[in-house]
C-alpha positions as a Markdown table, in Angstrom:
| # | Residue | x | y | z |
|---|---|---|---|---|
| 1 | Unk | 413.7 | 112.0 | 7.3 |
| 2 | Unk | 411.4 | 109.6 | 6.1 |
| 3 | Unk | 408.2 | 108.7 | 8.1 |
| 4 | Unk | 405.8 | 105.2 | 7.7 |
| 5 | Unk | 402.2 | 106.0 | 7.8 |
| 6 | Unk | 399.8 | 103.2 | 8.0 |
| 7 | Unk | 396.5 | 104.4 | 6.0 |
| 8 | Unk | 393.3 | 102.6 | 6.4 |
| 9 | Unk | 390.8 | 103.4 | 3.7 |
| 10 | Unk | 387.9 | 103.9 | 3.7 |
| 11 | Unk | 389.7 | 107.1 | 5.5 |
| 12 | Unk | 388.8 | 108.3 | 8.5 |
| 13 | Unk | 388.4 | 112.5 | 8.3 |
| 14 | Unk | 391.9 | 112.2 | 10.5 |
| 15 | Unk | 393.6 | 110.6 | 7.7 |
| 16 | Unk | 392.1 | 112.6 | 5.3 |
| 17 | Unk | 393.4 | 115.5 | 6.9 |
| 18 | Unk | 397.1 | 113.9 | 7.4 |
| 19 | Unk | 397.3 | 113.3 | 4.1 |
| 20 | Unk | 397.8 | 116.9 | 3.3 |
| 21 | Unk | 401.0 | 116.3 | 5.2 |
| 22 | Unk | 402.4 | 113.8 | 3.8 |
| 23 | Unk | 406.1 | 114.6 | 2.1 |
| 24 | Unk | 407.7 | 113.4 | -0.5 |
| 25 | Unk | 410.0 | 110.5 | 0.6 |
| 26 | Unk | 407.3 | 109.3 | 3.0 |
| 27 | Unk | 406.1 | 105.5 | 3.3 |
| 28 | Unk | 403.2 | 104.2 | 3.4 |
| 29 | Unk | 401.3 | 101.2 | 3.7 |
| 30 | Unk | 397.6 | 100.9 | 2.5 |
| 31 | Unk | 394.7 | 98.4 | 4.1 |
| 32 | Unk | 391.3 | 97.9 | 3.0 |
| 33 | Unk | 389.9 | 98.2 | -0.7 |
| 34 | Unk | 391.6 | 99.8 | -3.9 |
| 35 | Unk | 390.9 | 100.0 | -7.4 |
| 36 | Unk | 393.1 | 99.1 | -10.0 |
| 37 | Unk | 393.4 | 98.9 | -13.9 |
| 38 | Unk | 396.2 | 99.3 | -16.5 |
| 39 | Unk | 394.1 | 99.4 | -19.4 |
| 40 | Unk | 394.1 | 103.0 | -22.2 |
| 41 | Unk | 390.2 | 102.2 | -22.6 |
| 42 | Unk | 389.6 | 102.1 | -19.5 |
| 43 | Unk | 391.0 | 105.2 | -18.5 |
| 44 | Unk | 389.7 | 107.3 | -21.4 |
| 45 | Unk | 386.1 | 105.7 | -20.3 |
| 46 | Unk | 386.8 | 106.9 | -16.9 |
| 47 | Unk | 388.1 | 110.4 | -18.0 |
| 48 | Unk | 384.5 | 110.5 | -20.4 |
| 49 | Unk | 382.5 | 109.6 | -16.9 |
| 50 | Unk | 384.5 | 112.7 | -15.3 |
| 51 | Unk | 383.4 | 115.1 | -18.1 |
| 52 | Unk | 379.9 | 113.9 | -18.3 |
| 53 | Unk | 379.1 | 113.7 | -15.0 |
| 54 | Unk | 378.1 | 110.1 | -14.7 |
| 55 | Unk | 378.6 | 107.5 | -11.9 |
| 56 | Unk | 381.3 | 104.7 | -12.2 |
| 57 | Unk | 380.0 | 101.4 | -11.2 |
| 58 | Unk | 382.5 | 101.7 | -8.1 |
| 59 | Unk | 382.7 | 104.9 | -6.3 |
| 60 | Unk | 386.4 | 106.2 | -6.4 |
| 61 | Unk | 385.8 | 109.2 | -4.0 |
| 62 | Unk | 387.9 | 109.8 | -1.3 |
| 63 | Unk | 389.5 | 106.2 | -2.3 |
| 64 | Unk | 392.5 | 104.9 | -4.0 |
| 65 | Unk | 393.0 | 104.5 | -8.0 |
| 66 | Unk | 396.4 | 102.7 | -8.6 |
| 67 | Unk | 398.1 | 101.7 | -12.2 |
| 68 | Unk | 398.6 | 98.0 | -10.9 |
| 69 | Unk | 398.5 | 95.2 | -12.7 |
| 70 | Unk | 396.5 | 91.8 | -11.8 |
| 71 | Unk | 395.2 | 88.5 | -13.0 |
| 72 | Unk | 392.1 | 87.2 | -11.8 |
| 73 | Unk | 391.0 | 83.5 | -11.9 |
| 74 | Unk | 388.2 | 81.5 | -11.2 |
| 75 | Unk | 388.4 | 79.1 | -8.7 |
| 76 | Unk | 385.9 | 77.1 | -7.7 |
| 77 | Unk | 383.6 | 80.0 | -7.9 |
| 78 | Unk | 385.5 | 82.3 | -6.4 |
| 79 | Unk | 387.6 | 85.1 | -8.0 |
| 80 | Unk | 391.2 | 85.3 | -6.7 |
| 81 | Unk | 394.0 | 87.5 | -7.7 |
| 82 | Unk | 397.1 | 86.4 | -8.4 |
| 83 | Unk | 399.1 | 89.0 | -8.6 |
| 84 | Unk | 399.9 | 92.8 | -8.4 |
| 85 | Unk | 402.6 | 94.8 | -10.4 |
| 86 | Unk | 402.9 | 98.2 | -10.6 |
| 87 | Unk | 402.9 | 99.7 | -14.4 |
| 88 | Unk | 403.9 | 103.1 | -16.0 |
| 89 | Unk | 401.9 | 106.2 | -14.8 |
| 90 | Unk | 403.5 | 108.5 | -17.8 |
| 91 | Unk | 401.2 | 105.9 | -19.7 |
| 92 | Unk | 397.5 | 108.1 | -18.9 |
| 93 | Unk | 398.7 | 111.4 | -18.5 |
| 94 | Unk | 396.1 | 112.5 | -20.9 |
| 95 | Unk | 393.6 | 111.4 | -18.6 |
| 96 | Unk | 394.3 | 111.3 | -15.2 |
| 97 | Unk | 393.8 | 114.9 | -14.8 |
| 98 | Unk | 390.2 | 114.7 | -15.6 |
| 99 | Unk | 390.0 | 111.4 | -13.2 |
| 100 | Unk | 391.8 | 113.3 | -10.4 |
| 101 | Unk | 389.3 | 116.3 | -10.6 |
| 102 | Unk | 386.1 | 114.6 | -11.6 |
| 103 | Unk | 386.2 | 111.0 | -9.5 |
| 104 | Unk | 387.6 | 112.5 | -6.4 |
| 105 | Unk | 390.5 | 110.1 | -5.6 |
| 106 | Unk | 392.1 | 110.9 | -2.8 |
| 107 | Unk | 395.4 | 108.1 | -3.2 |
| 108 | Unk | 396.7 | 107.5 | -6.9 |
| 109 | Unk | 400.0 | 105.8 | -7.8 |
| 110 | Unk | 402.3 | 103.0 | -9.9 |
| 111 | Unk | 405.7 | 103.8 | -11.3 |
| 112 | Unk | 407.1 | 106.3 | -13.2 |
| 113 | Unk | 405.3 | 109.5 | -12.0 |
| 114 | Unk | 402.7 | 112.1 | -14.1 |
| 115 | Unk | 403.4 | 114.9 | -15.7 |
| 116 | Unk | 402.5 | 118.7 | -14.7 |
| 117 | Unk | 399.5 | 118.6 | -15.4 |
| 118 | Unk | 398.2 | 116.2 | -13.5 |
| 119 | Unk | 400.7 | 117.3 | -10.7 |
| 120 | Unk | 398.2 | 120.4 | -10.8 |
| 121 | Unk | 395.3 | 118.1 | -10.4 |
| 122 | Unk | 396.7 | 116.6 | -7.7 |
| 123 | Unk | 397.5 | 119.7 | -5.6 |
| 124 | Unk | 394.2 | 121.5 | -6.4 |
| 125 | Unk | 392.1 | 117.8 | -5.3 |
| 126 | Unk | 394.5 | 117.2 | -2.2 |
| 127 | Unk | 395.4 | 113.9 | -4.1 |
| 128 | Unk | 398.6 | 112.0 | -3.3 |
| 129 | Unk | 401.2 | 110.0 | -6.0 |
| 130 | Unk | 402.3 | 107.0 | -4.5 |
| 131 | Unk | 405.3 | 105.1 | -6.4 |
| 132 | Unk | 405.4 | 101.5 | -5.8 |
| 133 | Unk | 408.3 | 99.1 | -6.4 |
| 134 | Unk | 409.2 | 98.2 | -10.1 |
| 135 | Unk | 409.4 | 94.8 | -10.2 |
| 136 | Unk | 408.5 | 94.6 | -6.7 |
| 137 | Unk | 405.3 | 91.9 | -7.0 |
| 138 | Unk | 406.1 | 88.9 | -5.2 |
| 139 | Unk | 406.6 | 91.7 | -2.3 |
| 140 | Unk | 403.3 | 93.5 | -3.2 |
| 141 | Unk | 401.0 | 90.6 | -4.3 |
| 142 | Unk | 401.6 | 89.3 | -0.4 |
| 143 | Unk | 399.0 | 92.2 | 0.1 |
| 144 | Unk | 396.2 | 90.7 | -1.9 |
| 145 | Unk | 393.5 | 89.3 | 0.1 |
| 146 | Unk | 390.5 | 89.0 | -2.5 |
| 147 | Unk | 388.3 | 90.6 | -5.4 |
| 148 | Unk | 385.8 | 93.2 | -4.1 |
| 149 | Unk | 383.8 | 93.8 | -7.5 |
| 150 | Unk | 384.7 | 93.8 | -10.8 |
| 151 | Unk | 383.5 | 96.0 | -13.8 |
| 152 | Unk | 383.8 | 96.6 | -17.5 |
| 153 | Unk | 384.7 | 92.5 | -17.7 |
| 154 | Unk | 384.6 | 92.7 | -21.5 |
| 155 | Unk | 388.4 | 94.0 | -21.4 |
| 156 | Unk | 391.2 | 91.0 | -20.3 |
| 157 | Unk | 391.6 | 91.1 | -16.8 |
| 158 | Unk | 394.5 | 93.5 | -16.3 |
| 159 | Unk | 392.3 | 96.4 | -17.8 |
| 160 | Unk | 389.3 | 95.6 | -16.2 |
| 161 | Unk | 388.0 | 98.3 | -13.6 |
| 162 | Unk | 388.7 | 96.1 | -10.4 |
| 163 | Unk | 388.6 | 97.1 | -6.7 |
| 164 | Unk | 390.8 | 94.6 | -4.5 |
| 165 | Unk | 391.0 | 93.8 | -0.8 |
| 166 | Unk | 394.5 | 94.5 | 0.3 |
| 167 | Unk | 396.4 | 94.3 | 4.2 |
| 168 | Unk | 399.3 | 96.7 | 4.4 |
| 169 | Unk | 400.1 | 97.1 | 0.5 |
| 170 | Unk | 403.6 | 98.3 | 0.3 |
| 171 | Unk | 405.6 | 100.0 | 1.6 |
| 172 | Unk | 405.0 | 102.6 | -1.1 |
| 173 | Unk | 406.6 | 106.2 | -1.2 |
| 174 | Unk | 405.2 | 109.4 | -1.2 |
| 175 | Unk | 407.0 | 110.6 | -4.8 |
| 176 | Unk | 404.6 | 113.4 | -5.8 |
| 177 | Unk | 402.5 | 114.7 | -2.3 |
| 178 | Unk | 399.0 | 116.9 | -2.3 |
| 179 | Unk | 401.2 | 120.4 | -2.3 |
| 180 | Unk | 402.8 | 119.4 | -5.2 |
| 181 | Unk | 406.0 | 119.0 | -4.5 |
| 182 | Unk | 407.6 | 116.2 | -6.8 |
| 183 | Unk | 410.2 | 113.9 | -6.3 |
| 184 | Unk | 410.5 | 113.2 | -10.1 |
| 185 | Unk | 410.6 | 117.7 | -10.4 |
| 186 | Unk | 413.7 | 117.2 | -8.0 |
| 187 | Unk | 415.9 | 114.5 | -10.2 |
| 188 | Unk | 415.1 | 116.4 | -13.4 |
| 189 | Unk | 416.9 | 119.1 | -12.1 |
| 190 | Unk | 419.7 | 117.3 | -10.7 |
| 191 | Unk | 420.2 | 115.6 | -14.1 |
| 192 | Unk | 420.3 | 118.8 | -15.7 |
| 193 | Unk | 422.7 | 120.6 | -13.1 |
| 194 | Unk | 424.9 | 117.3 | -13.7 |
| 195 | Unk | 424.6 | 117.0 | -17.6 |
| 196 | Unk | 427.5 | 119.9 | -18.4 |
| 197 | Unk | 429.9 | 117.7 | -16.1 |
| 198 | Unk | 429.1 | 114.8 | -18.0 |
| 199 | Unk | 429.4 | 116.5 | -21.3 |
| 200 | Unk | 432.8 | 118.0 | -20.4 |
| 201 | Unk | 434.0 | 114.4 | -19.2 |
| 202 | Unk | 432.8 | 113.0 | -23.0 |
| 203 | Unk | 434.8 | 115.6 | -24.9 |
| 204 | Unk | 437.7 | 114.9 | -23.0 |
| 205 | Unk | 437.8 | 111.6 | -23.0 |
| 206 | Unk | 437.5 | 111.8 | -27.0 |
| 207 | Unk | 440.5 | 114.5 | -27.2 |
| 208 | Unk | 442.6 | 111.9 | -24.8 |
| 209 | Unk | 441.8 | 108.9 | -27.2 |
């Protein structure tokens, strides 16, 4: 049975703790600030900063990275999002292992899931995958309360390295949690135990037509 957990970040050492049990299936809502970008070059700059040892120009330890997609304008001086939408994790495989491990994450997410080994990142770190709603950001922008910092503003603003202030973002579920148990694992397999069925069904039908 699914459970809501409202997490508050910065964490406090009693979330950080919780979130070791967390489950797949599990809901949560996030307050407070998180960093987001969409952008290849940004992730492969992050994923250099991991290897080399040097210091982002916002600290992702023990915080939340999240493939989420914003606009940011101007308005009368002010910087306001206008949006959030989750995009494709599959997308930074190639890096987010090195992210995970080197940047210290404790909350990482979008849609779509990683792959294994960034699953393995995220067991070994104590690191959480949270999927958010595809096509869900008229629900998810309704978090966005304002621009914390923004870095690397020579990239458009979706691949910018932003951190946001956000009240109860979500609900977002628990699809890959810090034991490494995947929810993405458990449909592969149920596809594949379902694919001879489907198969047989096919050749049928075309011997019946």
């Amino acid at each position: 049975m699914s459970r809501l957990h409202e997490l508050h970040l910065p964490l406090s050492p009693a979330q950080t703790r919780e979130l070791r049990e967390l489950r797949v299936g599990d809901m949560v809502t996030i307050t407070g600030s998180v960093t987001v970008s969409i952008g290849i070059p940004t992730h492969k700059r992050m994923a250099e900063a991991a290897r080399s040892g040097a210091e982002l120009p916002v600290n992702l330890n023990g915080g939340a990275f999240f493939h989420l997609s914003t606009y940011v304008r101007e308005q009368e001086g002010v910087s306001v999002p206008l949006y959030l939408n989750p995009s494709t994790s599959t997308r930074y495989n190639a890096w987010m292992p090195e992210i995970v491990r080197g940047l210290g994450p404790r909350l990482v997410g979008g849609k779509g899931g990683l792959d294994s080994n960034s699953v393995a990142a995220l067991r070994e770190c104590g690191c959480v995958y949270l999927s958010f709603l595809g096509g869900g950001s008229p629900l998810l922008s309704r978090a966005l309360r304002g621009v914390r910092s923004s870095h690397w503003n020579e990239y458009i603003s979706q691949f910018r390295l932003l951190t946001l202030d956000v009240e109860r973002l979500g609900p977002a579920t628990v699809s890959i949690d810090a034991n490494g148990n995947s929810a993405y694992d458990d449909l592969s397999i149920q596809a594949r135990a379902r694919l001879p069925g489907i198969l047989d069904r096919l050749r049928q039908a075309r011997q019946s037509s």
